[in-house]
Amino acid sequence: MASEINETETREKSLNFLEEIIEESIAKGEKRVQTRFPPEPNGYLHIGHAKSICINFGLAKKYGGRCNLRFDDTNPVKEDVEYVDSIKRDIQWLGFQWAEEHYASDYFDQLYEWALELIRKGLAYVDDQTQEQIRENRGTVSVPGTPSPWRDRSVEENLDLFVRMKNGEFPDGSKVLRAKIDMAHPNMLFRDPIMYRIIHAEHHRTGNKWCIYPMYDYAHGQSDSIERITHSICTLEFDVHRPLYDWFIQALGIYPSHQYEFARLNLTYTLMSKRRLLKLVQEGAVMGWDDPRMPTICALRRKGYTPASVRNFAEMVGVAKRDNVIDLGKLEYCVREDLNKVAERRMAVLNPLKVVITNYPEGRTELFTAINNPEDEAAGTRQVPFSRELYIERDDFMENPPKKFFRLQPGGEVRLRYAYLIKCEEVVKDAEGNITELRCTYDPMSGNGSSSDGRRVKGVIHWVSAQDAVEAEIRLFNPLFTKENPDDVEEGQTWEDNLNPESMVKITGYLEPSLRETPVGQAVQFERVGYFCPDTDSTPEHLVFNRTVTLKDSWAKINK
Ligand code: ATP
Ligand code: MG
């Protein structure tokens, strides 16, 4: 863990490669830093997007610039306002605010005008080939493509056909508009890339105004240019698109935005593809996009993650130029670090063993003062009820313990956190020999950390008063996949065969009564157990708590 902290510190001293690029451009006289985050509203954002958000908004902030939010809504079939709304909520939850909100669809008129201009310049043509023919005639890396029989249509004919495409005269798939570049180009994307296709579908913003929709390569760079984006930052798989990005901008002679690529975030035991996450949602493999096992931002929020923990994670993994896979444990480390500072402490018993204090008066209840957060004095204190019958964790008692076991054992003494010293006098068992109850005595002089004769005991355990405890459903989460790389499959299997059947385990826990008041989504530490927060399914009649993260990195060790 210490090495991770050092890595972060070192990185803060030196610039990452994107910061170097920006500082160079500023040194060359660039006055503005304008970035953008360009999600396609076809799913919920995941932790990979969070990294991109932190980079784009973070760079703008660091250099006194601006970052726009632009929805890349060029495919009406897959997109929806539900996604638009969730994306905005997630960005704001992460702590960022966009300078301007834009939609690629707002630029459809301008893009159309520019397409006409390219036709007039002889740089675009309408092709009647089918998708399949276009694919076949594109050639391979070693074999040049075959020009379309429609490649040399006159400007007039192209203008006429393109306008009629726009007017809805042709069915889906019957024609496309292509840039006329070079069918033998070594970069396959330059072999007359498709600019527009016909899709007769209602768009969530433009309705039925359009039945032709621009392709990514034709829309993205031009949208950047319209917004005068100085640094268009995207993930590595787009590096082969960069020359085409530049080509369109040059051919149109418009504001020269530039594209820079960084390595996308990959996490062990996790998938980052919206398409596959959607499949899990649609097939009911998870409870929804915000199922706490999902890698989405809304799932992390529901699970009890704080915005700071996600931002710190993005900072810790840094900006790389080459693809890599980050250990899921790092994300958990970040949330643990942050929650240790901000989460209030509570007592809860997840695997109960009943303790009866035989010399404690029946019917009596006392309140003990408990500290809410030892890391934050301002968090104050609360009262915890104590009575004759308690629950402790089963693991905190051993009948035949090894030498260094400092918790409860027959004839041994232990401190109940914030309350008394108790001594185990008798172990009660059922017919099968299972321990059902411990009968203990307490030292009445031992409240508040003292004892009747100044003796000290080594073990301190947590507890709840049986009559006051609140029952709650506790959801324990484990990684969604059993394999570090979910795509690591046997023959005939798919990534879905690697779903972890134990990714969610439900148990019943017994909580101190103050936990009734904890707001949904706010993580607290169950002392000695882990961090938990009330789930969105929680009601006053049926409390539900999610395990945000364990106290220690336990599963990583077990799984390796
Ligand atoms: P997915 O493959 O999950 O569907 P996407 O790339 O299609 O993601 P977009 O909505 O196009 O999703 O992404 C918006 C921005 O987020 C893009 O700039 C993209 O490069 C970036 N991004 C997407 N996935 C990651 C990731 N895993 N790590 C970092 N950035 C990412
Ligand atoms: Mg994309």
mmCIF file with all atom_site columns, N, CA and C in Angstrom, residues 351-415:
data_model
loop_
_atom_site.group_PDB
_atom_site.id
_atom_site.type_symbol
_atom_site.label_atom_id
_atom_site.label_alt_id
_atom_site.label_comp_id
_atom_site.label_asym_id
_atom_site.label_entity_id
_atom_site.label_seq_id
_atom_site.pdbx_PDB_ins_code
_atom_site.Cartn_x
_atom_site.Cartn_y
_atom_site.Cartn_z
_atom_site.occupancy
_atom_site.B_iso_or_equiv
_atom_site.pdbx_formal_charge
_atom_site.auth_seq_id
_atom_site.auth_comp_id
_atom_site.auth_asym_id
_atom_site.auth_atom_id
_atom_site.pdbx_PDB_model_num
ATOM 1   N N  . ASN A 1 351 ? -22.749 -12.284 12.091 1.00 0.00 ? 351 ASN A N  1
ATOM 2   C CA . ASN A 1 351 ? -22.858 -13.730 12.305 1.00 0.00 ? 351 ASN A CA 1
ATOM 3   C C  . ASN A 1 351 ? -23.020 -13.935 13.813 1.00 0.00 ? 351 ASN A C  1
ATOM 4   N N  . PRO A 1 352 ? -24.265 -13.832 14.307 1.00 0.00 ? 352 PRO A N  1
ATOM 5   C CA . PRO A 1 352 ? -24.470 -13.632 15.741 1.00 0.00 ? 352 PRO A CA 1
ATOM 6   C C  . PRO A 1 352 ? -24.297 -14.878 16.613 1.00 0.00 ? 352 PRO A C  1
ATOM 7   N N  . LEU A 1 353 ? -23.770 -14.644 17.793 1.00 0.00 ? 353 LEU A N  1
ATOM 8   C CA . LEU A 1 353 ? -23.737 -15.641 18.857 1.00 0.00 ? 353 LEU A CA 1
ATOM 9   C C  . LEU A 1 353 ? -24.286 -14.931 20.091 1.00 0.00 ? 353 LEU A C  1
ATOM 10  N N  . LYS A 1 354 ? -25.287 -15.556 20.715 1.00 0.00 ? 354 LYS A N  1
ATOM 11  C CA . LYS A 1 354 ? -25.949 -14.895 21.842 1.00 0.00 ? 354 LYS A CA 1
ATOM 12  C C  . LYS A 1 354 ? -25.090 -14.976 23.103 1.00 0.00 ? 354 LYS A C  1
ATOM 13  N N  . VAL A 1 355 ? -25.057 -13.857 23.834 1.00 0.00 ? 355 VAL A N  1
ATOM 14  C CA . VAL A 1 355 ? -24.346 -13.797 25.103 1.00 0.00 ? 355 VAL A CA 1
ATOM 15  C C  . VAL A 1 355 ? -25.355 -13.361 26.167 1.00 0.00 ? 355 VAL A C  1
ATOM 16  N N  . VAL A 1 356 ? -25.466 -14.139 27.234 1.00 0.00 ? 356 VAL A N  1
ATOM 17  C CA . VAL A 1 356 ? -26.341 -13.738 28.337 1.00 0.00 ? 356 VAL A CA 1
ATOM 18  C C  . VAL A 1 356 ? -25.457 -13.392 29.522 1.00 0.00 ? 356 VAL A C  1
ATOM 19  N N  . ILE A 1 357 ? -25.639 -12.190 30.081 1.00 0.00 ? 357 ILE A N  1
ATOM 20  C CA . ILE A 1 357 ? -24.809 -11.758 31.208 1.00 0.00 ? 357 ILE A CA 1
ATOM 21  C C  . ILE A 1 357 ? -25.596 -12.057 32.482 1.00 0.00 ? 357 ILE A C  1
ATOM 22  N N  . THR A 1 358 ? -25.231 -13.147 33.099 1.00 0.00 ? 358 THR A N  1
ATOM 23  C CA . THR A 1 358 ? -26.086 -13.716 34.148 1.00 0.00 ? 358 THR A CA 1
ATOM 24  C C  . THR A 1 358 ? -26.187 -12.822 35.383 1.00 0.00 ? 358 THR A C  1
ATOM 25  N N  . ASN A 1 359 ? -25.161 -12.027 35.670 1.00 0.00 ? 359 ASN A N  1
ATOM 26  C CA . ASN A 1 359 ? -25.247 -11.172 36.856 1.00 0.00 ? 359 ASN A CA 1
ATOM 27  C C  . ASN A 1 359 ? -25.712 -9.743  36.531 1.00 0.00 ? 359 ASN A C  1
ATOM 28  N N  . TYR A 1 360 ? -26.210 -9.547  35.310 1.00 0.00 ? 360 TYR A N  1
ATOM 29  C CA . TYR A 1 360 ? -26.736 -8.213  34.938 1.00 0.00 ? 360 TYR A CA 1
ATOM 30  C C  . TYR A 1 360 ? -28.249 -8.244  35.157 1.00 0.00 ? 360 TYR A C  1
ATOM 31  N N  . PRO A 1 361 ? -28.806 -7.237  35.839 1.00 0.00 ? 361 PRO A N  1
ATOM 32  C CA . PRO A 1 361 ? -30.225 -7.284  36.190 1.00 0.00 ? 361 PRO A CA 1
ATOM 33  C C  . PRO A 1 361 ? -31.124 -7.415  34.970 1.00 0.00 ? 361 PRO A C  1
ATOM 34  N N  . GLU A 1 362 ? -32.095 -8.273  35.070 1.00 0.00 ? 362 GLU A N  1
ATOM 35  C CA . GLU A 1 362 ? -33.068 -8.413  33.986 1.00 0.00 ? 362 GLU A CA 1
ATOM 36  C C  . GLU A 1 362 ? -33.868 -7.124  33.857 1.00 0.00 ? 362 GLU A C  1
ATOM 37  N N  . GLY A 1 363 ? -34.183 -6.745  32.631 1.00 0.00 ? 363 GLY A N  1
ATOM 38  C CA . GLY A 1 363 ? -35.020 -5.569  32.412 1.00 0.00 ? 363 GLY A CA 1
ATOM 39  C C  . GLY A 1 363 ? -34.256 -4.250  32.451 1.00 0.00 ? 363 GLY A C  1
ATOM 40  N N  . ARG A 1 364 ? -32.986 -4.287  32.790 1.00 0.00 ? 364 ARG A N  1
ATOM 41  C CA . ARG A 1 364 ? -32.236 -3.031  32.869 1.00 0.00 ? 364 ARG A CA 1
ATOM 42  C C  . ARG A 1 364 ? -31.618 -2.697  31.512 1.00 0.00 ? 364 ARG A C  1
ATOM 43  N N  . THR A 1 365 ? -31.618 -1.404  31.179 1.00 0.00 ? 365 THR A N  1
ATOM 44  C CA . THR A 1 365 ? -30.927 -0.941  29.963 1.00 0.00 ? 365 THR A CA 1
ATOM 45  C C  . THR A 1 365 ? -30.046 0.240   30.330 1.00 0.00 ? 365 THR A C  1
ATOM 46  N N  . GLU A 1 366 ? -28.848 0.263   29.769 1.00 0.00 ? 366 GLU A N  1
ATOM 47  C CA . GLU A 1 366 ? -27.957 1.410   29.973 1.00 0.00 ? 366 GLU A CA 1
ATOM 48  C C  . GLU A 1 366 ? -27.576 1.961   28.619 1.00 0.00 ? 366 GLU A C  1
ATOM 49  N N  . LEU A 1 367 ? -27.173 3.227   28.613 1.00 0.00 ? 367 LEU A N  1
ATOM 50  C CA . LEU A 1 367 ? -26.669 3.796   27.357 1.00 0.00 ? 367 LEU A CA 1
ATOM 51  C C  . LEU A 1 367 ? -25.183 4.074   27.522 1.00 0.00 ? 367 LEU A C  1
ATOM 52  N N  . PHE A 1 368 ? -24.409 3.638   26.555 1.00 0.00 ? 368 PHE A N  1
ATOM 53  C CA . PHE A 1 368 ? -22.980 3.960   26.553 1.00 0.00 ? 368 PHE A CA 1
ATOM 54  C C  . PHE A 1 368 ? -22.685 4.940   25.438 1.00 0.00 ? 368 PHE A C  1
ATOM 55  N N  . THR A 1 369 ? -21.732 5.815   25.708 1.00 0.00 ? 369 THR A N  1
ATOM 56  C CA . THR A 1 369 ? -21.361 6.811   24.699 1.00 0.00 ? 369 THR A CA 1
ATOM 57  C C  . THR A 1 369 ? -20.311 6.216   23.760 1.00 0.00 ? 369 THR A C  1
ATOM 58  N N  . ALA A 1 370 ? -20.588 6.291   22.454 1.00 0.00 ? 370 ALA A N  1
ATOM 59  C CA . ALA A 1 370 ? -19.651 5.746   21.464 1.00 0.00 ? 370 ALA A CA 1
ATOM 60  C C  . ALA A 1 370 ? -19.172 6.874   20.552 1.00 0.00 ? 370 ALA A C  1
ATOM 61  N N  . ILE A 1 371 ? -17.915 6.780   20.144 1.00 0.00 ? 371 ILE A N  1
ATOM 62  C CA . ILE A 1 371 ? -17.315 7.815   19.289 1.00 0.00 ? 371 ILE A CA 1
ATOM 63  C C  . ILE A 1 371 ? -17.685 7.539   17.835 1.00 0.00 ? 371 ILE A C  1
ATOM 64  N N  . ASN A 1 372 ? -18.186 8.566   17.145 1.00 0.00 ? 372 ASN A N  1
ATOM 65  C CA . ASN A 1 372 ? -18.639 8.347   15.775 1.00 0.00 ? 372 ASN A CA 1
ATOM 66  C C  . ASN A 1 372 ? -17.516 8.155   14.776 1.00 0.00 ? 372 ASN A C  1
ATOM 67  N N  . ASN A 1 373 ? -16.446 8.937   14.934 1.00 0.00 ? 373 ASN A N  1
ATOM 68  C CA . ASN A 1 373 ? -15.337 8.775   13.986 1.00 0.00 ? 373 ASN A CA 1
ATOM 69  C C  . ASN A 1 373 ? -14.035 9.217   14.634 1.00 0.00 ? 373 ASN A C  1
ATOM 70  N N  . PRO A 1 374 ? -13.179 8.262   14.985 1.00 0.00 ? 374 PRO A N  1
ATOM 71  C CA . PRO A 1 374 ? -11.919 8.621   15.637 1.00 0.00 ? 374 PRO A CA 1
ATOM 72  C C  . PRO A 1 374 ? -11.023 9.500   14.753 1.00 0.00 ? 374 PRO A C  1
ATOM 73  N N  . GLU A 1 375 ? -11.290 9.534   13.435 1.00 0.00 ? 375 GLU A N  1
ATOM 74  C CA . GLU A 1 375 ? -10.478 10.346  12.519 1.00 0.00 ? 375 GLU A CA 1
ATOM 75  C C  . GLU A 1 375 ? -11.038 11.763  12.388 1.00 0.00 ? 375 GLU A C  1
ATOM 76  N N  . ASP A 1 376 ? -12.187 12.009  13.029 1.00 0.00 ? 376 ASP A N  1
ATOM 77  C CA . ASP A 1 376 ? -12.844 13.297  12.832 1.00 0.00 ? 376 ASP A CA 1
ATOM 78  C C  . ASP A 1 376 ? -13.660 13.647  14.082 1.00 0.00 ? 376 ASP A C  1
ATOM 79  N N  . GLU A 1 377 ? -13.045 14.465  14.929 1.00 0.00 ? 377 GLU A N  1
ATOM 80  C CA . GLU A 1 377 ? -13.671 14.786  16.208 1.00 0.00 ? 377 GLU A CA 1
ATOM 81  C C  . GLU A 1 377 ? -15.042 15.439  16.025 1.00 0.00 ? 377 GLU A C  1
ATOM 82  N N  . ALA A 1 378 ? -15.181 16.218  14.965 1.00 0.00 ? 378 ALA A N  1
ATOM 83  C CA . ALA A 1 378 ? -16.430 16.938  14.715 1.00 0.00 ? 378 ALA A CA 1
ATOM 84  C C  . ALA A 1 378 ? -17.611 16.000  14.501 1.00 0.00 ? 378 ALA A C  1
ATOM 85  N N  . ALA A 1 379 ? -17.335 14.754  14.185 1.00 0.00 ? 379 ALA A N  1
ATOM 86  C CA . ALA A 1 379 ? -18.433 13.792  13.961 1.00 0.00 ? 379 ALA A CA 1
ATOM 87  C C  . ALA A 1 379 ? -19.164 13.477  15.256 1.00 0.00 ? 379 ALA A C  1
ATOM 88  N N  . GLY A 1 380 ? -18.580 13.791  16.410 1.00 0.00 ? 380 GLY A N  1
ATOM 89  C CA . GLY A 1 380 ? -19.300 13.678  17.680 1.00 0.00 ? 380 GLY A CA 1
ATOM 90  C C  . GLY A 1 380 ? -19.468 12.252  18.194 1.00 0.00 ? 380 GLY A C  1
ATOM 91  N N  . THR A 1 381 ? -20.474 12.097  19.044 1.00 0.00 ? 381 THR A N  1
ATOM 92  C CA . THR A 1 381 ? -20.697 10.800  19.679 1.00 0.00 ? 381 THR A CA 1
ATOM 93  C C  . THR A 1 381 ? -22.160 10.419  19.560 1.00 0.00 ? 381 THR A C  1
ATOM 94  N N  . ARG A 1 382 ? -22.469 9.207   19.972 1.00 0.00 ? 382 ARG A N  1
ATOM 95  C CA . ARG A 1 382 ? -23.863 8.739   20.007 1.00 0.00 ? 382 ARG A CA 1
ATOM 96  C C  . ARG A 1 382 ? -24.016 7.794   21.192 1.00 0.00 ? 382 ARG A C  1
ATOM 97  N N  . GLN A 1 383 ? -25.260 7.455   21.497 1.00 0.00 ? 383 GLN A N  1
ATOM 98  C CA . GLN A 1 383 ? -25.551 6.562   22.617 1.00 0.00 ? 383 GLN A CA 1
ATOM 99  C C  . GLN A 1 383 ? -25.902 5.174   22.077 1.00 0.00 ? 383 GLN A C  1
ATOM 100 N N  . VAL A 1 384 ? -25.315 4.160   22.723 1.00 0.00 ? 384 VAL A N  1
ATOM 101 C CA . VAL A 1 384 ? -25.603 2.791   22.293 1.00 0.00 ? 384 VAL A CA 1
ATOM 102 C C  . VAL A 1 384 ? -26.202 2.024   23.477 1.00 0.00 ? 384 VAL A C  1
ATOM 103 N N  . PRO A 1 385 ? -27.386 1.409   23.281 1.00 0.00 ? 385 PRO A N  1
ATOM 104 C CA . PRO A 1 385 ? -28.029 0.711   24.404 1.00 0.00 ? 385 PRO A CA 1
ATOM 105 C C  . PRO A 1 385 ? -27.360 -0.630  24.725 1.00 0.00 ? 385 PRO A C  1
ATOM 106 N N  . PHE A 1 386 ? -27.339 -0.926  26.038 1.00 0.00 ? 386 PHE A N  1
ATOM 107 C CA . PHE A 1 386 ? -26.725 -2.158  26.536 1.00 0.00 ? 386 PHE A CA 1
ATOM 108 C C  . PHE A 1 386 ? -27.750 -2.861  27.412 1.00 0.00 ? 386 PHE A C  1
ATOM 109 N N  . SER A 1 387 ? -27.821 -4.189  27.321 1.00 0.00 ? 387 SER A N  1
ATOM 110 C CA . SER A 1 387 ? -28.773 -4.929  28.176 1.00 0.00 ? 387 SER A CA 1
ATOM 111 C C  . SER A 1 387 ? -28.222 -6.317  28.495 1.00 0.00 ? 387 SER A C  1
ATOM 112 N N  . ARG A 1 388 ? -29.015 -7.115  29.136 1.00 0.00 ? 388 ARG A N  1
ATOM 113 C CA . ARG A 1 388 ? -28.550 -8.404  29.659 1.00 0.00 ? 388 ARG A CA 1
ATOM 114 C C  . ARG A 1 388 ? -28.203 -9.414  28.552 1.00 0.00 ? 388 ARG A C  1
ATOM 115 N N  . GLU A 1 389 ? -28.924 -9.328  27.438 1.00 0.00 ? 389 GLU A N  1
ATOM 116 C CA . GLU A 1 389 ? -28.657 -10.258 26.344 1.00 0.00 ? 389 GLU A CA 1
ATOM 117 C C  . GLU A 1 389 ? -28.081 -9.504  25.149 1.00 0.00 ? 389 GLU A C  1
ATOM 118 N N  . LEU A 1 390 ? -26.993 -10.034 24.652 1.00 0.00 ? 390 LEU A N  1
ATOM 119 C CA . LEU A 1 390 ? -26.280 -9.363  23.561 1.00 0.00 ? 390 LEU A CA 1
ATOM 120 C C  . LEU A 1 390 ? -26.013 -10.348 22.428 1.00 0.00 ? 390 LEU A C  1
ATOM 121 N N  . TYR A 1 391 ? -25.625 -9.787  21.278 1.00 0.00 ? 391 TYR A N  1
ATOM 122 C CA . TYR A 1 391 ? -25.039 -10.620 20.218 1.00 0.00 ? 391 TYR A CA 1
ATOM 123 C C  . TYR A 1 391 ? -23.594 -10.187 20.036 1.00 0.00 ? 391 TYR A C  1
ATOM 124 N N  . ILE A 1 392 ? -22.740 -11.188 19.886 1.00 0.00 ? 392 ILE A N  1
ATOM 125 C CA . ILE A 1 392 ? -21.370 -10.909 19.447 1.00 0.00 ? 392 ILE A CA 1
ATOM 126 C C  . ILE A 1 392 ? -21.130 -11.739 18.190 1.00 0.00 ? 392 ILE A C  1
ATOM 127 N N  . GLU A 1 393 ? -20.028 -11.474 17.477 1.00 0.00 ? 393 GLU A N  1
ATOM 128 C CA . GLU A 1 393 ? -19.717 -12.279 16.289 1.00 0.00 ? 393 GLU A CA 1
ATOM 129 C C  . GLU A 1 393 ? -19.259 -13.669 16.731 1.00 0.00 ? 393 GLU A C  1
ATOM 130 N N  . ARG A 1 394 ? -19.754 -14.667 16.049 1.00 0.00 ? 394 ARG A N  1
ATOM 131 C CA . ARG A 1 394 ? -19.332 -16.025 16.319 1.00 0.00 ? 394 ARG A CA 1
ATOM 132 C C  . ARG A 1 394 ? -17.800 -16.178 16.287 1.00 0.00 ? 394 ARG A C  1
ATOM 133 N N  . ASP A 1 395 ? -17.184 -15.496 15.356 1.00 0.00 ? 395 ASP A N  1
ATOM 134 C CA . ASP A 1 395 ? -15.718 -15.575 15.208 1.00 0.00 ? 395 ASP A CA 1
ATOM 135 C C  . ASP A 1 395 ? -14.976 -15.007 16.406 1.00 0.00 ? 395 ASP A C  1
ATOM 136 N N  . ASP A 1 396 ? -15.665 -14.238 17.225 1.00 0.00 ? 396 ASP A N  1
ATOM 137 C CA . ASP A 1 396 ? -14.985 -13.623 18.370 1.00 0.00 ? 396 ASP A CA 1
ATOM 138 C C  . ASP A 1 396 ? -14.975 -14.545 19.582 1.00 0.00 ? 396 ASP A C  1
ATOM 139 N N  . PHE A 1 397 ? -15.464 -15.754 19.401 1.00 0.00 ? 397 PHE A N  1
ATOM 140 C CA . PHE A 1 397 ? -15.389 -16.753 20.479 1.00 0.00 ? 397 PHE A CA 1
ATOM 141 C C  . PHE A 1 397 ? -14.749 -18.020 19.931 1.00 0.00 ? 397 PHE A C  1
ATOM 142 N N  . MET A 1 398 ? -13.846 -18.616 20.710 1.00 0.00 ? 398 MET A N  1
ATOM 143 C CA . MET A 1 398 ? -13.299 -19.925 20.343 1.00 0.00 ? 398 MET A CA 1
ATOM 144 C C  . MET A 1 398 ? -13.255 -20.797 21.582 1.00 0.00 ? 398 MET A C  1
ATOM 145 N N  . GLU A 1 399 ? -13.767 -22.014 21.406 1.00 0.00 ? 399 GLU A N  1
ATOM 146 C CA . GLU A 1 399 ? -13.799 -22.920 22.552 1.00 0.00 ? 399 GLU A CA 1
ATOM 147 C C  . GLU A 1 399 ? -12.402 -23.432 22.881 1.00 0.00 ? 399 GLU A C  1
ATOM 148 N N  . ASN A 1 400 ? -11.649 -23.756 21.842 1.00 0.00 ? 400 ASN A N  1
ATOM 149 C CA . ASN A 1 400 ? -10.270 -24.235 22.051 1.00 0.00 ? 400 ASN A CA 1
ATOM 150 C C  . ASN A 1 400 ? -9.319  -23.351 21.246 1.00 0.00 ? 400 ASN A C  1
ATOM 151 N N  . PRO A 1 401 ? -9.071  -22.162 21.736 1.00 0.00 ? 401 PRO A N  1
ATOM 152 C CA . PRO A 1 401 ? -8.323  -21.196 20.921 1.00 0.00 ? 401 PRO A CA 1
ATOM 153 C C  . PRO A 1 401 ? -6.825  -21.492 20.883 1.00 0.00 ? 401 PRO A C  1
ATOM 154 N N  . PRO A 1 402 ? -6.156  -21.035 19.830 1.00 0.00 ? 402 PRO A N  1
ATOM 155 C CA . PRO A 1 402 ? -4.690  -21.090 19.807 1.00 0.00 ? 402 PRO A CA 1
ATOM 156 C C  . PRO A 1 402 ? -4.133  -20.050 20.772 1.00 0.00 ? 402 PRO A C  1
ATOM 157 N N  . LYS A 1 403 ? -2.821  -20.051 20.947 1.00 0.00 ? 403 LYS A N  1
ATOM 158 C CA . LYS A 1 403 ? -2.186  -19.233 21.976 1.00 0.00 ? 403 LYS A CA 1
ATOM 159 C C  . LYS A 1 403 ? -2.524  -17.744 21.928 1.00 0.00 ? 403 LYS A C  1
ATOM 160 N N  . LYS A 1 404 ? -2.379  -17.151 20.749 1.00 0.00 ? 404 LYS A N  1
ATOM 161 C CA . LYS A 1 404 ? -2.507  -15.686 20.723 1.00 0.00 ? 404 LYS A CA 1
ATOM 162 C C  . LYS A 1 404 ? -3.924  -15.205 20.428 1.00 0.00 ? 404 LYS A C  1
ATOM 163 N N  . PHE A 1 405 ? -4.912  -15.967 20.790 1.00 0.00 ? 405 PHE A N  1
ATOM 164 C CA . PHE A 1 405 ? -6.302  -15.557 20.574 1.00 0.00 ? 405 PHE A CA 1
ATOM 165 C C  . PHE A 1 405 ? -6.725  -14.702 21.763 1.00 0.00 ? 405 PHE A C  1
ATOM 166 N N  . PHE A 1 406 ? -6.943  -13.403 21.519 1.00 0.00 ? 406 PHE A N  1
ATOM 167 C CA . PHE A 1 406 ? -7.220  -12.482 22.633 1.00 0.00 ? 406 PHE A CA 1
ATOM 168 C C  . PHE A 1 406 ? -8.694  -12.152 22.790 1.00 0.00 ? 406 PHE A C  1
ATOM 169 N N  . ARG A 1 407 ? -9.525  -12.844 21.998 1.00 0.00 ? 407 ARG A N  1
ATOM 170 C CA . ARG A 1 407 ? -10.950 -12.554 22.138 1.00 0.00 ? 407 ARG A CA 1
ATOM 171 C C  . ARG A 1 407 ? -11.560 -13.501 23.178 1.00 0.00 ? 407 ARG A C  1
ATOM 172 N N  . LEU A 1 408 ? -12.852 -13.798 23.051 1.00 0.00 ? 408 LEU A N  1
ATOM 173 C CA . LEU A 1 408 ? -13.481 -14.532 24.152 1.00 0.00 ? 408 LEU A CA 1
ATOM 174 C C  . LEU A 1 408 ? -13.225 -16.040 24.070 1.00 0.00 ? 408 LEU A C  1
ATOM 175 N N  . GLN A 1 409 ? -12.991 -16.652 25.226 1.00 0.00 ? 409 GLN A N  1
ATOM 176 C CA . GLN A 1 409 ? -12.797 -18.103 25.315 1.00 0.00 ? 409 GLN A CA 1
ATOM 177 C C  . GLN A 1 409 ? -13.268 -18.556 26.690 1.00 0.00 ? 409 GLN A C  1
ATOM 178 N N  . PRO A 1 410 ? -13.529 -19.851 26.860 1.00 0.00 ? 410 PRO A N  1
ATOM 179 C CA . PRO A 1 410 ? -14.035 -20.318 28.153 1.00 0.00 ? 410 PRO A CA 1
ATOM 180 C C  . PRO A 1 410 ? -13.115 -19.870 29.285 1.00 0.00 ? 410 PRO A C  1
ATOM 181 N N  . GLY A 1 411 ? -13.682 -19.232 30.311 1.00 0.00 ? 411 GLY A N  1
ATOM 182 C CA . GLY A 1 411 ? -12.900 -18.760 31.454 1.00 0.00 ? 411 GLY A CA 1
ATOM 183 C C  . GLY A 1 411 ? -12.133 -17.477 31.178 1.00 0.00 ? 411 GLY A C  1
ATOM 184 N N  . GLY A 1 412 ? -12.192 -16.989 29.924 1.00 0.00 ? 412 GLY A N  1
ATOM 185 C CA . GLY A 1 412 ? -11.416 -15.795 29.555 1.00 0.00 ? 412 GLY A CA 1
ATOM 186 C C  . GLY A 1 412 ? -12.248 -14.531 29.639 1.00 0.00 ? 412 GLY A C  1
ATOM 187 N N  . GLU A 1 413 ? -11.544 -13.401 29.610 1.00 0.00 ? 413 GLU A N  1
ATOM 188 C CA . GLU A 1 413 ? -12.199 -12.107 29.729 1.00 0.00 ? 413 GLU A CA 1
ATOM 189 C C  . GLU A 1 413 ? -11.937 -11.260 28.487 1.00 0.00 ? 413 GLU A C  1
ATOM 190 N N  . VAL A 1 414 ? -12.912 -10.459 28.121 1.00 0.00 ? 414 VAL A N  1
ATOM 191 C CA . VAL A 1 414 ? -12.755 -9.590  26.954 1.00 0.00 ? 414 VAL A CA 1
ATOM 192 C C  . VAL A 1 414 ? -13.482 -8.279  27.234 1.00 0.00 ? 414 VAL A C  1
ATOM 193 N N  . ARG A 1 415 ? -13.068 -7.216  26.575 1.00 0.00 ? 415 ARG A N  1
ATOM 194 C CA . ARG A 1 415 ? -13.771 -5.935  26.730 1.00 0.00 ? 415 ARG A CA 1
ATOM 195 C C  . ARG A 1 415 ? -14.823 -5.811  25.643 1.00 0.00 ? 415 ARG A C  1
#
